[in-house]
Amino acid sequence: MGGGPGGYVAAIRAAQRGLRVGLVEKERPGGVCLNWGCIPTKAMLRSAEVFQTLQDAADFGIYADSVRFDFAAVRQRKDGIVKELTDGVAGLLVANGVTVVEGHARFTGPTTVEVFETGPSPIFQGGPRYAATPTVAHTRTISATDVIIATGSVPALLPIPGADLPGVITSDGAFGLTEVPKRLAVVGGSAVGAEWASLFATFGSAVTVIEMQDRLVPLEDKEIGVALGRSFGKRGISVLTGATVTGIAQIDGALRVRIGGAQTSELDADAVLVGVGRRANTAELGLADAGIDTDARGFIPVDEKLRTGVQHVYAIGDVTGKALLAHVASHQGLTAADVIAGHDAHIDYTVIPAATFTHPEIASVGLTEDAARAAGHEVITAKFPFAALGRAKSYGDTEGFLKIVAGQKHKEVLGVHIMGPSASDLIAEGALAISLEATLDELADTIHAHPTLGEIGMETALTGLGLPVHIAPPRKR
Ligand code: FAD
């Protein structure tokens, strides 16, 4: 049930394992990731990056006069990329022999699902997300030996006055903006809110981010959140931390946002983007009819084999609330399909890299410094700045650093945290290091190509060992 990066990957693996597979999807293949999340945001962020680079071109000895953007064309490019990828997924499902059923699935028993088929609909050709209830062509019941719930998540809403005013939008609604808002308030400074803030700031919005915690991206290592806040500040993005939005009102054609916290204040915006988290998409799924429980947050608890409390019913992806990331959903999907096909598989959440595609980018894997200490590890930390890398200088992008958290005694890598150019790609080395239980010595002894951004992992390891080459050693007392 559900054809996002959890469901479609599970369907393909299950078919490859020789199972007969039906996949029910009520909207478009690819789920939130391909249609409303990972891919469309990154497509638009890339346009913003190109715009910024052209504006800074003189720094490279290149002169690009009258640089401007066309937001409609930016959105059109994004739509084209989404279509290519979702068409690709639809094709892969067919090629693997998966039967795709377009419609809304609902449990009528633990392993029987009623599907309100929408018939030949515009859905797979890119229909609107929240269209009026589609005309139900007919209903059919599917019986299966095993069922996987992969229905994902939807944006959480703010329970405050004014949350339903026109102009107050979620991340999904942001894709509907046809113009760049002059003044944008972003509620929530986690990955989703921070990415939108970065994007619209580059396109010229006056952006204010309002975050309840004491820093941006509060799930990341403290130093990263603080550094990102400082970087946003330099770009003119206003960041209010320790602040809570208590209400929104429409006054004189603007949205007046009331902010509580240590100090109360108000600000006016043309759009308010609410990015305060996600909730499990289990409404109208008939979970009670299948005897499936949810936890206090509404997510479906599963074990390491993705089994729910009901035999032969599995859950994967955002709906499990484990880590709301596409690659986690896909890995859970592969595991669930293997388990159903009789293989001895289980999922291990120890190594989950995550990236946020702000400018500058951030990425992390493993334990933050605070989490490592809280877990009882005696740790050392090492940092190395991008500014000391030849490649970063030639890129003209030297902001940020890589930080390693390692065990004090054996120097095993426990966590890697990056802010800076290509952080989202560089994190792969950190993930492999933790996965292979590598030490700082092993990272430092691995020859890295020069001049590359990748050298930063090796240089940070050398710094952690007290043998930095390209930054000054700590002063001897
Ligand atoms: P979903 O992708 O939510 O898919 C669920 C599918 O189930 C949907 O297609 C839905 O239509 C269908 N469905 C629901 N109910 C039913 C039903 N009853 N019957 C039939 N079909 C149903 N993650 C990353 O890893 N990297 C990123 O850069 C990233 N960027 C993001 C940016 C944004 C703005 C957002 C919102 C999310 C981002 N994510 C990112 C998170 C990522 O999109 C999700 O973690 C991922 O899509 C979850 O996959 P899923 O398969 O569990 O569910």
PDB file of N, CA and C in Angstrom, residues 3-5 8 25-45 75 78-79 81-83 85-86 122-132 151-156 169-177 191-193 195-196 199-200 273-275 277-278 281 318 324 326:
ATOM      1  N   GLY A   3       3.205   3.854  -3.063  1.00  0.00           N
ATOM      2  CA  GLY A   3       4.285   3.674  -4.050  1.00  0.00           C
ATOM      3  C   GLY A   3       5.380   4.703  -3.948  1.00  0.00           C
ATOM      4  N   GLY A   4       5.737   5.108  -2.699  1.00  0.00           N
ATOM      5  CA  GLY A   4       6.880   6.006  -2.494  1.00  0.00           C
ATOM      6  C   GLY A   4       8.177   5.208  -2.513  1.00  0.00           C
ATOM      7  N   PRO A   5       9.289   5.834  -2.076  1.00  0.00           N
ATOM      8  CA  PRO A   5      10.577   5.132  -2.107  1.00  0.00           C
ATOM      9  C   PRO A   5      10.609   3.895  -1.215  1.00  0.00           C
ATOM     10  N   TYR A   8       7.691   1.365  -3.599  1.00  0.00           N
ATOM     11  CA  TYR A   8       8.037   0.900  -4.954  1.00  0.00           C
ATOM     12  C   TYR A   8       9.303   0.048  -4.928  1.00  0.00           C
ATOM     13  N   GLU A  25      -1.399   2.562  -5.405  1.00  0.00           N
ATOM     14  CA  GLU A  25      -0.948   3.959  -5.207  1.00  0.00           C
ATOM     15  C   GLU A  25      -2.090   4.886  -5.590  1.00  0.00           C
ATOM     16  N   LYS A  26      -2.397   5.822  -4.685  1.00  0.00           N
ATOM     17  CA  LYS A  26      -3.558   6.680  -4.959  1.00  0.00           C
ATOM     18  C   LYS A  26      -3.195   7.960  -5.707  1.00  0.00           C
ATOM     19  N   GLU A  27      -1.903   8.276  -5.755  1.00  0.00           N
ATOM     20  CA  GLU A  27      -1.529   9.501  -6.462  1.00  0.00           C
ATOM     21  C   GLU A  27      -0.565   9.199  -7.607  1.00  0.00           C
ATOM     22  N   ARG A  28       0.719   9.466  -7.360  1.00  0.00           N
ATOM     23  CA  ARG A  28       1.691   9.262  -8.434  1.00  0.00           C
ATOM     24  C   ARG A  28       2.822   8.377  -7.950  1.00  0.00           C
ATOM     25  N   PRO A  29       3.445   7.606  -8.827  1.00  0.00           N
ATOM     26  CA  PRO A  29       4.557   6.775  -8.377  1.00  0.00           C
ATOM     27  C   PRO A  29       5.690   7.666  -7.862  1.00  0.00           C
ATOM     28  N   GLY A  30       6.404   7.141  -6.878  1.00  0.00           N
ATOM     29  CA  GLY A  30       7.535   7.909  -6.340  1.00  0.00           C
ATOM     30  C   GLY A  30       7.236   8.603  -5.025  1.00  0.00           C
ATOM     31  N   GLY A  31       5.953   8.717  -4.674  1.00  0.00           N
ATOM     32  CA  GLY A  31       5.562   9.254  -3.370  1.00  0.00           C
ATOM     33  C   GLY A  31       6.014  10.686  -3.146  1.00  0.00           C
ATOM     34  N   VAL A  32       6.153  11.026  -1.874  1.00  0.00           N
ATOM     35  CA  VAL A  32       6.561  12.386  -1.498  1.00  0.00           C
ATOM     36  C   VAL A  32       7.952  12.679  -2.052  1.00  0.00           C
ATOM     37  N   CYS A  33       8.855  11.707  -1.944  1.00  0.00           N
ATOM     38  CA  CYS A  33      10.246  11.944  -2.330  1.00  0.00           C
ATOM     39  C   CYS A  33      10.349  12.489  -3.758  1.00  0.00           C
ATOM     40  N   LEU A  34       9.725  11.791  -4.696  1.00  0.00           N
ATOM     41  CA  LEU A  34       9.892  12.199  -6.095  1.00  0.00           C
ATOM     42  C   LEU A  34       8.981  13.357  -6.494  1.00  0.00           C
ATOM     43  N   ASN A  35       7.828  13.462  -5.807  1.00  0.00           N
ATOM     44  CA  ASN A  35       6.849  14.459  -6.248  1.00  0.00           C
ATOM     45  C   ASN A  35       6.809  15.733  -5.409  1.00  0.00           C
ATOM     46  N   TRP A  36       7.070  15.589  -4.087  1.00  0.00           N
ATOM     47  CA  TRP A  36       6.872  16.741  -3.189  1.00  0.00           C
ATOM     48  C   TRP A  36       8.028  16.933  -2.207  1.00  0.00           C
ATOM     49  N   GLY A  37       9.103  16.205  -2.389  1.00  0.00           N
ATOM     50  CA  GLY A  37      10.168  16.249  -1.383  1.00  0.00           C
ATOM     51  C   GLY A  37      11.548  16.344  -1.978  1.00  0.00           C
ATOM     52  N   CYS A  38      12.316  15.257  -1.794  1.00  0.00           N
ATOM     53  CA  CYS A  38      13.740  15.237  -2.149  1.00  0.00           C
ATOM     54  C   CYS A  38      14.021  15.843  -3.522  1.00  0.00           C
ATOM     55  N   ILE A  39      13.390  15.311  -4.542  1.00  0.00           N
ATOM     56  CA  ILE A  39      13.779  15.654  -5.918  1.00  0.00           C
ATOM     57  C   ILE A  39      13.335  17.065  -6.333  1.00  0.00           C
ATOM     58  N   PRO A  40      12.048  17.422  -6.190  1.00  0.00           N
ATOM     59  CA  PRO A  40      11.682  18.777  -6.645  1.00  0.00           C
ATOM     60  C   PRO A  40      12.391  19.883  -5.877  1.00  0.00           C
ATOM     61  N   THR A  41      12.622  19.685  -4.563  1.00  0.00           N
ATOM     62  CA  THR A  41      13.331  20.742  -3.822  1.00  0.00           C
ATOM     63  C   THR A  41      14.767  20.859  -4.327  1.00  0.00           C
ATOM     64  N   LYS A  42      15.398  19.711  -4.557  1.00  0.00           N
ATOM     65  CA  LYS A  42      16.794  19.781  -5.005  1.00  0.00           C
ATOM     66  C   LYS A  42      16.901  20.363  -6.411  1.00  0.00           C
ATOM     67  N   ALA A  43      15.911  20.089  -7.254  1.00  0.00           N
ATOM     68  CA  ALA A  43      15.925  20.672  -8.600  1.00  0.00           C
ATOM     69  C   ALA A  43      15.866  22.199  -8.496  1.00  0.00           C
ATOM     70  N   MET A  44      14.974  22.712  -7.636  1.00  0.00           N
ATOM     71  CA  MET A  44      14.844  24.173  -7.506  1.00  0.00           C
ATOM     72  C   MET A  44      16.049  24.775  -6.784  1.00  0.00           C
ATOM     73  N   LEU A  45      16.594  24.042  -5.804  1.00  0.00           N
ATOM     74  CA  LEU A  45      17.794  24.537  -5.104  1.00  0.00           C
ATOM     75  C   LEU A  45      18.976  24.646  -6.060  1.00  0.00           C
ATOM     76  N   ARG A  75      10.355  26.458 -12.103  1.00  0.00           N
ATOM     77  CA  ARG A  75       9.361  25.439 -11.728  1.00  0.00           C
ATOM     78  C   ARG A  75       9.167  24.429 -12.860  1.00  0.00           C
ATOM     79  N   LYS A  78      11.897  21.933 -12.814  1.00  0.00           N
ATOM     80  CA  LYS A  78      11.627  21.000 -11.722  1.00  0.00           C
ATOM     81  C   LYS A  78      10.567  19.970 -12.149  1.00  0.00           C
ATOM     82  N   ASP A  79       9.487  20.456 -12.776  1.00  0.00           N
ATOM     83  CA  ASP A  79       8.411  19.546 -13.202  1.00  0.00           C
ATOM     84  C   ASP A  79       8.926  18.508 -14.197  1.00  0.00           C
ATOM     85  N   ILE A  81      11.976  17.308 -14.470  1.00  0.00           N
ATOM     86  CA  ILE A  81      12.813  16.310 -13.785  1.00  0.00           C
ATOM     87  C   ILE A  81      11.925  15.310 -13.037  1.00  0.00           C
ATOM     88  N   VAL A  82      10.905  15.849 -12.345  1.00  0.00           N
ATOM     89  CA  VAL A  82       9.997  14.981 -11.591  1.00  0.00           C
ATOM     90  C   VAL A  82       9.306  14.002 -12.544  1.00  0.00           C
ATOM     91  N   LYS A  83       8.865  14.514 -13.682  1.00  0.00           N
ATOM     92  CA  LYS A  83       8.139  13.644 -14.627  1.00  0.00           C
ATOM     93  C   LYS A  83       9.040  12.527 -15.151  1.00  0.00           C
ATOM     94  N   LEU A  85      11.588  11.191 -13.735  1.00  0.00           N
ATOM     95  CA  LEU A  85      11.886  10.193 -12.705  1.00  0.00           C
ATOM     96  C   LEU A  85      10.663   9.358 -12.339  1.00  0.00           C
ATOM     97  N   THR A  86       9.493  10.000 -12.250  1.00  0.00           N
ATOM     98  CA  THR A  86       8.301   9.225 -11.885  1.00  0.00           C
ATOM     99  C   THR A  86       7.896   8.300 -13.031  1.00  0.00           C
ATOM    100  N   PRO A 122      -5.938  10.826 -14.257  1.00  0.00           N
ATOM    101  CA  PRO A 122      -4.773  11.665 -14.572  1.00  0.00           C
ATOM    102  C   PRO A 122      -3.661  11.472 -13.564  1.00  0.00           C
ATOM    103  N   ILE A 123      -3.879  10.637 -12.542  1.00  0.00           N
ATOM    104  CA  ILE A 123      -2.941  10.575 -11.430  1.00  0.00           C
ATOM    105  C   ILE A 123      -1.536  10.234 -11.900  1.00  0.00           C
ATOM    106  N   PHE A 124      -1.409   9.197 -12.687  1.00  0.00           N
ATOM    107  CA  PHE A 124      -0.076   8.791 -13.118  1.00  0.00           C
ATOM    108  C   PHE A 124       0.445   9.690 -14.240  1.00  0.00           C
ATOM    109  N   GLN A 125      -0.396  10.608 -14.680  1.00  0.00           N
ATOM    110  CA  GLN A 125       0.101  11.572 -15.664  1.00  0.00           C
ATOM    111  C   GLN A 125       0.343  12.929 -15.011  1.00  0.00           C
ATOM    112  N   GLY A 126       0.402  12.938 -13.679  1.00  0.00           N
ATOM    113  CA  GLY A 126       0.770  14.189 -13.011  1.00  0.00           C
ATOM    114  C   GLY A 126      -0.418  15.017 -12.567  1.00  0.00           C
ATOM    115  N   GLY A 127      -1.455  14.394 -12.062  1.00  0.00           N
ATOM    116  CA  GLY A 127      -2.624  15.126 -11.580  1.00  0.00           C
ATOM    117  C   GLY A 127      -2.313  15.866 -10.296  1.00  0.00           C
ATOM    118  N   PRO A 128      -3.229  16.729  -9.863  1.00  0.00           N
ATOM    119  CA  PRO A 128      -2.955  17.527  -8.670  1.00  0.00           C
ATOM    120  C   PRO A 128      -2.946  16.682  -7.404  1.00  0.00           C
ATOM    121  N   ARG A 129      -2.172  17.120  -6.379  1.00  0.00           N
ATOM    122  CA  ARG A 129      -2.036  16.329  -5.169  1.00  0.00           C
ATOM    123  C   ARG A 129      -3.345  16.247  -4.408  1.00  0.00           C
ATOM    124  N   TYR A 130      -3.889  17.414  -4.088  1.00  0.00           N
ATOM    125  CA  TYR A 130      -5.086  17.389  -3.262  1.00  0.00           C
ATOM    126  C   TYR A 130      -6.314  17.686  -4.121  1.00  0.00           C
ATOM    127  N   ALA A 131      -6.493  16.905  -5.141  1.00  0.00           N
ATOM    128  CA  ALA A 131      -7.664  17.086  -6.002  1.00  0.00           C
ATOM    129  C   ALA A 131      -8.898  16.710  -5.193  1.00  0.00           C
ATOM    130  N   ALA A 132     -10.014  17.196  -5.638  1.00  0.00           N
ATOM    131  CA  ALA A 132     -11.259  16.759  -5.015  1.00  0.00           C
ATOM    132  C   ALA A 132     -11.301  15.235  -5.124  1.00  0.00           C
ATOM    133  N   THR A 151       2.500   3.910   3.397  1.00  0.00           N
ATOM    134  CA  THR A 151       1.673   5.067   3.018  1.00  0.00           C
ATOM    135  C   THR A 151       2.285   6.411   3.413  1.00  0.00           C
ATOM    136  N   GLY A 152       3.483   6.388   3.997  1.00  0.00           N
ATOM    137  CA  GLY A 152       4.240   7.621   4.158  1.00  0.00           C
ATOM    138  C   GLY A 152       3.728   8.572   5.218  1.00  0.00           C
ATOM    139  N   SER A 153       3.965   9.853   4.945  1.00  0.00           N
ATOM    140  CA  SER A 153       3.600  10.882   5.921  1.00  0.00           C
ATOM    141  C   SER A 153       3.078  12.117   5.199  1.00  0.00           C
ATOM    142  N   VAL A 154       2.432  12.976   5.970  1.00  0.00           N
ATOM    143  CA  VAL A 154       1.919  14.246   5.437  1.00  0.00           C
ATOM    144  C   VAL A 154       2.379  15.363   6.369  1.00  0.00           C
ATOM    145  N   PRO A 155       2.396  16.608   5.888  1.00  0.00           N
ATOM    146  CA  PRO A 155       2.891  17.685   6.754  1.00  0.00           C
ATOM    147  C   PRO A 155       2.038  17.841   8.010  1.00  0.00           C
ATOM    148  N   ALA A 156       2.723  18.092   9.127  1.00  0.00           N
ATOM    149  CA  ALA A 156       2.001  18.403  10.368  1.00  0.00           C
ATOM    150  C   ALA A 156       1.512  19.848  10.278  1.00  0.00           C
ATOM    151  N   ILE A 169       1.120  28.224   4.235  1.00  0.00           N
ATOM    152  CA  ILE A 169       1.286  27.020   3.427  1.00  0.00           C
ATOM    153  C   ILE A 169       2.208  26.010   4.112  1.00  0.00           C
ATOM    154  N   THR A 170       2.075  24.770   3.710  1.00  0.00           N
ATOM    155  CA  THR A 170       3.025  23.748   4.146  1.00  0.00           C
ATOM    156  C   THR A 170       4.074  23.616   3.032  1.00  0.00           C
ATOM    157  N   SER A 171       4.984  22.662   3.233  1.00  0.00           N
ATOM    158  CA  SER A 171       5.988  22.416   2.211  1.00  0.00           C
ATOM    159  C   SER A 171       5.319  22.044   0.877  1.00  0.00           C
ATOM    160  N   ASP A 172       4.251  21.233   0.949  1.00  0.00           N
ATOM    161  CA  ASP A 172       3.527  20.881  -0.283  1.00  0.00           C
ATOM    162  C   ASP A 172       3.006  22.140  -0.978  1.00  0.00           C
ATOM    163  N   GLY A 173       2.448  23.048  -0.171  1.00  0.00           N
ATOM    164  CA  GLY A 173       1.867  24.276  -0.727  1.00  0.00           C
ATOM    165  C   GLY A 173       2.925  25.170  -1.365  1.00  0.00           C
ATOM    166  N   ALA A 174       4.154  25.080  -0.877  1.00  0.00           N
ATOM    167  CA  ALA A 174       5.214  25.939  -1.414  1.00  0.00           C
ATOM    168  C   ALA A 174       5.439  25.664  -2.897  1.00  0.00           C
ATOM    169  N   PHE A 175       5.172  24.420  -3.326  1.00  0.00           N
ATOM    170  CA  PHE A 175       5.340  24.111  -4.757  1.00  0.00           C
ATOM    171  C   PHE A 175       4.292  24.818  -5.598  1.00  0.00           C
ATOM    172  N   GLY A 176       3.214  25.286  -4.937  1.00  0.00           N
ATOM    173  CA  GLY A 176       2.163  25.981  -5.672  1.00  0.00           C
ATOM    174  C   GLY A 176       2.460  27.474  -5.836  1.00  0.00           C
ATOM    175  N   LEU A 177       3.477  27.990  -5.164  1.00  0.00           N
ATOM    176  CA  LEU A 177       3.786  29.420  -5.288  1.00  0.00           C
ATOM    177  C   LEU A 177       4.261  29.715  -6.708  1.00  0.00           C
ATOM    178  N   ALA A 191      15.395  20.437   8.702  1.00  0.00           N
ATOM    179  CA  ALA A 191      15.844  20.286   7.316  1.00  0.00           C
ATOM    180  C   ALA A 191      14.884  20.929   6.304  1.00  0.00           C
ATOM    181  N   VAL A 192      13.600  20.594   6.390  1.00  0.00           N
ATOM    182  CA  VAL A 192      12.655  21.076   5.376  1.00  0.00           C
ATOM    183  C   VAL A 192      12.545  22.602   5.403  1.00  0.00           C
ATOM    184  N   GLY A 193      12.355  23.176   6.598  1.00  0.00           N
ATOM    185  CA  GLY A 193      12.234  24.633   6.713  1.00  0.00           C
ATOM    186  C   GLY A 193      13.512  25.335   6.277  1.00  0.00           C
ATOM    187  N   GLU A 195      15.822  24.306   4.165  1.00  0.00           N
ATOM    188  CA  GLU A 195      16.036  24.251   2.707  1.00  0.00           C
ATOM    189  C   GLU A 195      15.186  25.304   1.992  1.00  0.00           C
ATOM    190  N   TRP A 196      13.904  25.394   2.378  1.00  0.00           N
ATOM    191  CA  TRP A 196      13.040  26.391   1.722  1.00  0.00           C
ATOM    192  C   TRP A 196      13.534  27.800   2.005  1.00  0.00           C
ATOM    193  N   LEU A 199      16.478  28.498  -0.211  1.00  0.00           N
ATOM    194  CA  LEU A 199      16.058  28.651  -1.607  1.00  0.00           C
ATOM    195  C   LEU A 199      15.457  30.042  -1.869  1.00  0.00           C
ATOM    196  N   PHE A 200      14.456  30.403  -1.045  1.00  0.00           N
ATOM    197  CA  PHE A 200      13.775  31.669  -1.331  1.00  0.00           C
ATOM    198  C   PHE A 200      14.662  32.878  -1.026  1.00  0.00           C
ATOM    199  N   LEU A 273       5.434  29.798   5.625  1.00  0.00           N
ATOM    200  CA  LEU A 273       5.646  28.392   5.265  1.00  0.00           C
ATOM    201  C   LEU A 273       5.840  27.595   6.554  1.00  0.00           C
ATOM    202  N   VAL A 274       4.923  26.669   6.801  1.00  0.00           N
ATOM    203  CA  VAL A 274       4.980  25.892   8.034  1.00  0.00           C
ATOM    204  C   VAL A 274       5.707  24.577   7.764  1.00  0.00           C
ATOM    205  N   GLY A 275       6.871  24.434   8.364  1.00  0.00           N
ATOM    206  CA  GLY A 275       7.644  23.185   8.188  1.00  0.00           C
ATOM    207  C   GLY A 275       7.986  22.628   9.555  1.00  0.00           C
ATOM    208  N   GLY A 277       7.311  19.575  10.866  1.00  0.00           N
ATOM    209  CA  GLY A 277       7.340  18.120  11.049  1.00  0.00           C
ATOM    210  C   GLY A 277       6.286  17.421  10.221  1.00  0.00           C
ATOM    211  N   ARG A 278       6.222  16.135  10.367  1.00  0.00           N
ATOM    212  CA  ARG A 278       5.330  15.311   9.555  1.00  0.00           C
ATOM    213  C   ARG A 278       4.550  14.379  10.475  1.00  0.00           C
ATOM    214  N   ASN A 281       0.780   8.977   7.649  1.00  0.00           N
ATOM    215  CA  ASN A 281      -0.371   9.033   6.751  1.00  0.00           C
ATOM    216  C   ASN A 281      -1.173   7.722   6.904  1.00  0.00           C
ATOM    217  N   ASP A 318       8.210   6.299   6.200  1.00  0.00           N
ATOM    218  CA  ASP A 318       7.819   7.361   7.129  1.00  0.00           C
ATOM    219  C   ASP A 318       6.726   6.914   8.093  1.00  0.00           C
ATOM    220  N   LEU A 324      12.669   9.829   9.087  1.00  0.00           N
ATOM    221  CA  LEU A 324      11.839  10.213   7.935  1.00  0.00           C
ATOM    222  C   LEU A 324      12.728  10.613   6.757  1.00  0.00           C
ATOM    223  N   ALA A 326      14.187   9.181   2.737  1.00  0.00           N
ATOM    224  CA  ALA A 326      13.858   8.308   1.611  1.00  0.00           C
ATOM    225  C   ALA A 326      14.731   7.050   1.599  1.00  0.00           C
TER     226      ALA A 326
END
